[in-house]
Short mmCIF file of C-alpha atoms and ligand atoms in Angstrom, two decimals:
data_model
loop_
_atom_site.label_atom_id
_atom_site.label_comp_id
_atom_site.label_asym_id
_atom_site.label_seq_id
_atom_site.Cartn_x
_atom_site.Cartn_y
_atom_site.Cartn_z
CA MET A 1 3.96 49.70 16.86
CA GLY A 2 6.78 46.77 15.23
CA ILE A 3 6.63 46.54 11.89
CA ALA A 4 4.21 46.39 9.17
CA VAL A 5 5.02 45.08 5.78
CA GLU A 6 2.41 46.63 3.39
CA ASN A 7 1.51 45.15 0.09
CA VAL A 8 5.25 44.48 -0.31
CA SER A 9 6.84 42.99 -3.74
CA LYS A 10 10.02 42.02 -5.20
CA LEU A 11 10.98 40.60 -8.49
CA TYR A 12 13.74 39.89 -10.10
CA GLY A 13 13.34 39.77 -14.33
CA SER A 14 9.69 38.81 -14.69
CA PHE A 15 10.43 35.97 -11.38
CA HIS A 16 7.68 37.76 -8.51
CA ALA A 17 9.79 36.67 -5.35
CA VAL A 18 7.94 37.70 -3.08
CA ASP A 19 4.57 38.86 -4.17
CA GLY A 20 1.64 41.85 -2.76
CA VAL A 21 2.70 40.22 1.65
CA SER A 22 1.23 42.28 4.22
CA VAL A 23 2.05 41.50 7.54
CA PHE A 24 1.49 43.30 10.30
CA VAL A 25 4.30 42.41 13.59
CA LYS A 26 3.87 43.56 17.22
CA THR A 27 5.82 45.57 19.29
CA GLY A 28 8.36 42.70 21.35
CA SER A 29 6.54 39.67 19.69
CA LEU A 30 7.91 36.87 18.27
CA VAL A 31 6.73 35.91 15.14
CA ALA A 32 8.14 33.53 12.42
CA LEU A 33 8.49 33.57 8.45
CA LEU A 34 7.00 29.65 7.36
CA GLY A 35 7.52 28.00 4.26
CA PRO A 36 9.59 25.14 1.61
CA SER A 37 13.39 26.83 -0.05
CA GLY A 38 12.35 29.68 -2.24
CA SER A 39 8.90 31.13 -1.24
CA GLY A 40 9.73 34.05 -0.75
CA LYS A 41 10.60 34.25 3.38
CA SER A 42 14.47 35.48 2.94
CA THR A 43 13.91 37.76 0.32
CA LEU A 44 11.52 39.71 2.78
CA LEU A 45 13.46 39.57 5.87
CA ARG A 46 16.00 41.10 3.11
CA MET A 47 13.42 44.30 2.93
CA ILE A 48 12.80 44.42 5.87
CA ALA A 49 16.51 44.55 6.67
CA GLY A 50 16.74 47.07 4.37
CA LEU A 51 19.27 45.08 2.42
CA GLU A 52 17.28 44.91 -0.27
CA GLU A 53 14.60 47.13 -1.39
CA PRO A 54 10.49 46.31 -3.01
CA ASP A 55 9.68 47.02 -6.32
CA SER A 56 6.22 48.20 -4.47
CA GLY A 57 4.70 48.40 -1.32
CA GLU A 58 5.71 50.21 2.02
CA ILE A 59 7.89 48.90 4.83
CA TRP A 60 6.70 50.51 8.07
CA LEU A 61 8.86 49.82 11.61
CA ASP A 62 7.54 51.92 14.52
CA GLY A 63 5.01 54.00 12.93
CA GLU A 64 8.11 55.46 10.79
CA ASN A 65 7.51 54.53 6.93
CA ALA A 66 11.15 53.23 6.77
CA THR A 67 11.22 51.65 2.82
CA TYR A 68 14.46 52.94 1.51
CA LYS A 69 15.72 54.38 5.20
CA SER A 70 19.33 52.84 5.49
CA VAL A 71 19.96 49.29 6.75
CA GLN A 72 22.22 51.35 9.30
CA LYS A 73 18.90 53.68 10.19
CA ARG A 74 17.48 50.73 10.64
CA GLN A 75 18.50 49.69 14.25
CA ILE A 76 18.30 45.66 13.54
CA GLY A 77 20.00 43.47 14.41
CA PHE A 78 20.92 39.79 12.46
CA VAL A 79 21.84 36.37 13.04
CA PHE A 80 22.52 34.47 9.20
CA GLN A 81 22.61 30.47 8.77
CA HIS A 82 26.60 30.97 8.01
CA TYR A 83 27.20 34.16 10.03
CA ALA A 84 30.58 34.65 9.94
CA LEU A 85 32.58 34.82 13.81
CA PHE A 86 35.21 37.36 13.23
CA LYS A 87 38.06 33.90 13.35
CA HIS A 88 41.22 36.40 14.79
CA LEU A 89 38.35 37.43 17.27
CA THR A 90 37.76 36.21 20.06
CA VAL A 91 34.31 35.58 21.86
CA ARG A 92 34.69 39.05 24.24
CA GLU A 93 36.55 40.03 21.34
CA ASN A 94 33.38 39.35 18.77
CA VAL A 95 30.43 40.76 20.91
CA ALA A 96 32.21 43.40 21.53
CA PHE A 97 32.73 44.54 18.50
CA PRO A 98 29.53 46.20 17.09
CA LEU A 99 30.55 48.74 20.20
CA GLU A 100 33.56 49.12 19.27
CA ILE A 101 32.76 50.54 15.37
CA ARG A 102 29.79 52.94 17.04
CA LYS A 103 33.06 53.83 19.84
CA VAL A 104 30.93 52.89 22.92
CA PRO A 105 33.44 54.38 25.17
CA LYS A 106 35.14 50.64 27.26
CA SER A 107 34.43 50.11 30.55
CA LYS A 108 30.44 50.21 28.81
CA THR A 109 31.66 47.62 26.11
CA GLN A 110 33.52 46.00 28.50
CA GLN A 111 30.17 45.89 31.24
CA ARG A 112 27.18 44.94 27.80
CA VAL A 113 29.91 42.78 26.62
CA GLU A 114 29.54 40.83 29.83
CA GLU A 115 25.81 41.07 30.39
CA LEU A 116 25.74 39.67 26.90
CA LEU A 117 27.26 36.53 27.18
CA GLU A 118 25.73 35.83 30.83
CA LEU A 119 22.32 35.87 28.08
CA VAL A 120 23.84 33.82 26.02
CA GLN A 121 24.68 30.71 28.06
CA LEU A 122 28.39 31.44 27.03
CA ARG A 123 29.98 33.23 30.08
CA GLY A 124 33.98 32.05 30.71
CA PHE A 125 34.44 31.39 26.89
CA GLY A 126 35.51 35.57 26.57
CA ASP A 127 38.96 34.33 25.44
CA ARG A 128 37.48 30.64 23.05
CA TYR A 129 38.22 31.99 19.28
CA PRO A 130 35.40 30.47 17.66
CA HIS A 131 36.89 27.47 16.03
CA GLN A 132 36.60 26.12 20.48
CA LEU A 133 33.28 26.65 20.40
CA SER A 134 30.89 23.70 19.38
CA GLY A 135 28.40 25.07 15.91
CA GLY A 136 25.50 26.20 18.52
CA GLN A 137 27.71 27.99 20.55
CA ARG A 138 28.49 30.31 17.60
CA GLN A 139 25.41 30.56 17.10
CA ARG A 140 24.73 32.00 20.29
CA VAL A 141 27.71 34.21 20.11
CA ALA A 142 26.54 35.14 16.93
CA LEU A 143 23.43 37.32 18.83
CA ALA A 144 25.09 38.09 21.19
CA ARG A 145 27.20 40.61 19.02
CA SER A 146 23.69 41.53 16.83
CA LEU A 147 21.73 42.10 20.13
CA ALA A 148 25.26 43.94 21.05
CA VAL A 149 23.45 47.50 20.92
CA GLN A 150 20.23 47.42 21.65
CA PRO A 151 18.65 46.95 18.16
CA ARG A 152 14.67 47.49 17.55
CA ILE A 153 14.12 44.50 15.11
CA LEU A 154 16.35 40.73 14.99
CA LEU A 155 15.81 39.15 12.59
CA LEU A 156 17.41 35.40 12.10
CA ASP A 157 17.11 34.23 9.26
CA GLU A 158 17.44 29.89 9.69
CA PRO A 159 20.13 29.80 12.52
CA PHE A 160 19.93 27.02 13.90
CA GLY A 161 19.52 25.36 10.15
CA ALA A 162 23.41 24.46 9.59
CA LEU A 163 23.07 22.50 12.90
CA ASP A 164 22.01 18.67 13.92
CA ALA A 165 18.72 17.97 15.21
CA LYS A 166 19.44 17.94 18.40
CA VAL A 167 21.06 21.13 19.27
CA ARG A 168 18.23 22.86 17.77
CA LYS A 169 15.68 21.75 18.98
CA GLU A 170 17.77 22.59 22.81
CA LEU A 171 18.58 26.28 20.45
CA ARG A 172 14.47 26.47 20.00
CA MET A 173 13.99 26.71 24.06
CA TRP A 174 16.68 28.07 24.50
CA LEU A 175 15.80 31.26 21.91
CA ARG A 176 11.88 31.43 23.78
CA LYS A 177 13.38 31.90 26.85
CA LEU A 178 15.63 34.70 25.60
CA HIS A 179 12.93 36.10 23.43
CA GLU A 180 11.26 36.78 26.87
CA GLU A 181 14.29 37.80 28.41
CA VAL A 182 14.53 40.52 26.03
CA ASN A 183 11.65 40.42 24.49
CA VAL A 184 13.04 42.91 21.57
CA THR A 185 10.56 42.13 18.65
CA THR A 186 12.15 39.30 15.93
CA VAL A 187 11.11 36.94 12.84
CA PHE A 188 12.83 34.46 12.43
CA VAL A 189 12.49 32.91 9.03
CA THR A 190 12.15 28.62 8.58
CA HIS A 191 11.44 26.00 6.97
CA ASP A 192 10.67 23.78 9.85
CA GLN A 193 7.01 23.55 10.51
CA GLU A 194 7.70 21.83 14.46
CA GLU A 195 10.82 24.82 14.68
CA ALA A 196 8.59 27.70 14.37
CA MET A 197 5.44 25.57 15.97
CA GLU A 198 7.61 25.63 18.88
CA VAL A 199 9.08 28.82 18.94
CA SER A 200 6.88 32.03 17.94
CA ASP A 201 3.89 34.01 18.54
CA GLN A 202 2.47 34.26 15.62
CA ILE A 203 3.71 32.40 11.82
CA VAL A 204 2.82 33.80 8.33
CA VAL A 205 2.08 30.48 5.83
CA MET A 206 4.47 31.37 2.24
CA ASN A 207 4.41 30.31 -0.66
CA LYS A 208 6.30 30.76 -3.92
CA GLY A 209 5.66 34.91 -2.65
CA ARG A 210 2.45 34.57 -1.04
CA VAL A 211 1.18 34.71 2.30
CA GLU A 212 -1.03 31.70 2.49
CA GLN A 213 -2.18 32.28 6.19
CA ILE A 214 -0.77 34.17 9.26
CA GLY A 215 -1.78 32.36 12.62
CA THR A 216 -1.22 31.47 16.23
CA PRO A 217 0.46 28.04 16.37
CA ALA A 218 -2.81 26.53 16.87
CA GLU A 219 -4.26 28.56 14.88
CA ILE A 220 -2.41 26.78 11.99
CA TYR A 221 -2.97 23.96 12.46
CA ASP A 222 -6.14 23.66 13.87
CA HIS A 223 -7.51 24.87 11.04
CA PRO A 224 -5.67 25.65 8.43
CA ALA A 225 -6.91 27.77 5.74
CA THR A 226 -5.39 26.24 2.31
CA PRO A 227 -4.89 22.61 1.40
CA PHE A 228 -0.87 23.73 1.16
CA VAL A 229 -1.32 25.01 4.61
CA MET A 230 -3.06 21.56 6.03
CA SER A 231 -0.13 19.70 4.08
CA PHE A 232 2.61 21.65 5.05
CA ILE A 233 1.71 21.86 8.25
CA GLY A 234 1.48 18.14 10.49
CA PRO A 235 1.23 15.18 8.72
CA VAL A 236 -1.95 14.47 6.53
CA ASN A 237 -4.08 12.05 4.75
CA VAL A 238 -5.19 13.71 0.92
CA LEU A 239 -8.25 10.74 0.06
CA PRO A 240 -10.11 11.26 -3.10
CA SER A 241 -13.36 12.38 -2.72
CA ASN A 242 -14.35 9.56 -3.55
CA ALA A 243 -13.20 7.66 -0.76
CA ASP A 244 -14.93 5.01 1.41
CA ILE A 245 -15.06 7.10 4.14
CA LEU A 246 -17.50 10.08 4.76
CA PRO A 247 -20.08 9.19 6.62
CA ASP A 248 -21.60 12.09 5.16
CA LYS A 249 -21.33 12.44 1.43
CA SER A 250 -22.50 15.81 0.84
CA LEU A 251 -19.59 17.40 3.01
CA VAL A 252 -18.15 16.99 -1.28
CA THR A 253 -19.89 18.96 -3.00
CA ALA A 254 -17.50 18.51 -6.49
CA THR A 255 -15.97 15.92 -7.87
CA THR A 256 -12.03 17.25 -7.92
CA ASP A 257 -12.57 18.21 -3.78
CA GLN A 258 -9.83 16.67 -1.75
CA ILE A 259 -11.38 14.80 2.24
CA PHE A 260 -8.00 16.11 4.11
CA LEU A 261 -7.68 13.92 7.73
CA ARG A 262 -4.88 14.61 9.56
CA PRO A 263 -3.80 10.89 11.01
CA HIS A 264 -3.61 11.89 14.59
CA ASP A 265 -7.51 12.77 14.46
CA VAL A 266 -7.93 8.91 13.24
CA VAL A 267 -9.62 6.77 15.64
CA ILE A 268 -10.01 2.72 15.65
CA GLN A 269 -12.96 0.44 17.07
CA THR A 270 -12.65 -3.16 16.78
CA SER A 271 -16.39 -2.87 16.26
CA PRO A 272 -18.63 -0.98 13.87
CA ASP A 273 -20.85 1.82 14.42
CA ASP A 274 -23.52 4.32 12.42
CA ALA A 275 -19.72 6.70 11.93
CA THR A 276 -17.41 3.60 11.12
CA THR A 277 -16.33 2.41 7.57
CA SER A 278 -14.99 -0.88 7.72
CA VAL A 279 -10.82 -1.11 7.15
CA LYS A 280 -7.75 -3.49 7.05
CA VAL A 281 -4.90 -3.50 8.94
CA TYR A 282 -2.14 -3.58 6.88
CA ARG A 283 1.27 -2.01 8.95
CA ILE A 284 1.54 -1.33 12.17
CA ILE A 285 5.24 0.88 12.73
CA ASN A 286 6.40 1.63 16.59
CA LEU A 287 8.60 4.26 16.74
CA GLY A 288 7.87 3.54 20.65
CA TRP A 289 6.63 7.48 21.18
CA GLU A 290 3.83 6.79 19.30
CA ILE A 291 2.61 3.48 16.51
CA ARG A 292 2.48 4.18 13.39
CA VAL A 293 -0.95 2.09 11.57
CA GLU A 294 -1.83 2.53 6.88
CA LEU A 295 -5.03 0.84 7.26
CA VAL A 296 -6.71 0.32 3.55
CA LEU A 297 -9.95 1.34 2.97
CA MET A 298 -12.50 -0.89 0.79
CA SER A 299 -11.86 1.96 -1.96
CA GLY A 300 -8.39 0.76 -1.69
CA GLU A 301 -7.01 3.57 -0.53
CA THR A 302 -3.90 3.56 2.07
CA VAL A 303 -5.15 6.28 5.76
CA ASN A 304 -3.17 6.44 7.91
CA ALA A 305 -3.56 6.94 11.72
CA TYR A 306 -1.26 7.72 14.54
CA LEU A 307 -1.74 6.17 17.90
CA SER A 308 -0.47 6.52 21.64
CA ARG A 309 1.09 3.95 23.07
CA ASP A 310 -2.57 3.46 25.52
CA GLN A 311 -4.55 3.80 22.89
CA PHE A 312 -2.01 0.88 20.02
CA ASN A 313 -2.69 -1.35 23.60
CA GLN A 314 -5.75 -1.00 24.70
CA LEU A 315 -7.15 -1.75 21.14
CA ASN A 316 -4.76 -4.45 21.00
CA ILE A 317 -4.60 -5.28 16.98
CA LYS A 318 -2.81 -6.90 14.12
CA GLU A 319 -1.66 -7.05 10.92
CA GLU A 320 -4.18 -7.77 8.36
CA GLN A 321 -7.01 -7.48 10.95
CA HIS A 322 -10.16 -5.98 9.48
CA VAL A 323 -11.44 -2.58 11.96
CA TYR A 324 -13.76 0.44 11.96
CA ILE A 325 -12.39 3.96 11.79
CA LYS A 326 -13.76 7.63 12.08
CA PHE A 327 -12.67 10.11 11.86
CA LYS A 328 -12.71 13.36 15.37
CA GLN A 329 -12.27 16.18 12.12
CA ALA A 330 -11.26 16.30 8.33
CA LYS A 331 -11.44 19.64 5.79
CA ILE A 332 -12.94 19.58 2.54
CA PHE A 333 -10.83 20.87 0.00
CA PRO A 334 -10.46 21.48 -3.81
CA THR A 335 -7.76 19.27 -5.64
CA TYR A 336 -4.75 20.27 -4.94
CA ALA A 337 -1.13 19.11 -6.18
CA VAL A 338 1.72 18.63 -4.06
CA SER A 339 4.67 21.26 -6.11
P1 ADP B 1 13.70 31.64 0.48
O1 ADP B 1 14.15 32.30 1.65
O2 ADP B 1 11.90 31.21 1.37
O3 ADP B 1 14.24 29.85 0.09
P2 ADP B 1 14.05 33.32 -0.84
O4 ADP B 1 13.89 34.72 -0.52
O5 ADP B 1 15.87 33.22 -1.08
O6 ADP B 1 13.31 31.66 -0.49
O7 ADP B 1 13.85 33.84 -3.47
C1 ADP B 1 12.70 33.33 -3.52
C2 ADP B 1 12.73 33.24 -4.88
O8 ADP B 1 13.71 34.37 -5.43
C3 ADP B 1 13.41 32.32 -5.61
O9 ADP B 1 13.00 31.11 -6.39
C4 ADP B 1 15.12 32.39 -5.44
O10 ADP B 1 15.88 31.82 -6.59
C5 ADP B 1 15.06 33.80 -6.06
N1 ADP B 1 15.84 34.96 -5.97
C6 ADP B 1 15.80 35.08 -4.84
N2 ADP B 1 17.11 36.33 -4.62
C7 ADP B 1 17.23 36.20 -5.72
C8 ADP B 1 18.20 37.09 -6.99
N3 ADP B 1 19.34 37.31 -5.99
N4 ADP B 1 18.18 37.02 -8.26
C9 ADP B 1 17.82 36.12 -8.42
N5 ADP B 1 16.72 35.22 -8.31
C10 ADP B 1 17.26 35.18 -6.90
MG1 MG B 2 16.24 31.91 2.57
#
């Protein structure tokens, strides 16, 4: 049955850290809670864990109302950003720790620890101490330890947040593979949209204590429900309703509307057609794997277009050149104040 969060709220004083949130996490799936800092992700995770009690609403685990159940009874594994391993214990002893306090027989513990070290690809590191490991290896030990007692649910709160970008990318792929092997229902908190897109089956986008949208990575990217989601997931051009870009002005219903346009959806041409608008190339930024072209509309606004190398080479455009653009798709939303 997985996890059902039903209309849960948490107040700190009069401040709604989590405000009427409902989320369903299917058994065996990996769901990301994604949102900016302060959007209530950790508070929600802590309530699922039982470390915090909701002010209203209910949390159901495997078909049982667990709202007021203790942490111990929920059979949950955790990994936090700074999950301090025991410094004076070896890797093997750290992973064995939760089994020992549960008085699991020694031979069984030994076998389980070896399995877990294999699983997190740290075979041969069992005798090391935490200070003899890299940050990424330490988090893998933390994950092995959290899986030791075979939790029903795994909760990860920005587990790779303190690591550098390259290691984080490697660990994402690794986590995805691990999840496919272990298949424990997992909730993964992150503020990094790429991380959420790459790792999870479903993404819950949070903002100011509320859920903005729930969907697969592709749904969220291609069909953002709100201007917040569109701006938070991936790059976007936000233009006023009167920008000289829409061939069909009837799309805009109010002067307060804004046009949201992904840079990857902007098509550049060197000759006009019925759907194009005339623009000037202002700047070309070559990132190697992608070329970013800054364009200026007749009405003065800037539009960014991201092109592949092939597209760019075919076009053969230069700064200051007049070209024509159209777009594959755009979204119209009411005015959105970026805060
Ligand atoms: P996130 O994990 O998305 O960054 P949090 O869930 O940690 O967000 O926090 C959500 C909001 O609740 C923040 O504004 C934070 O300051 C506030 N908050 C979290 N924990 C407490 C607390 N124990 N007391 C008061 N305010 C808190
Ligand atoms: Mg947090």
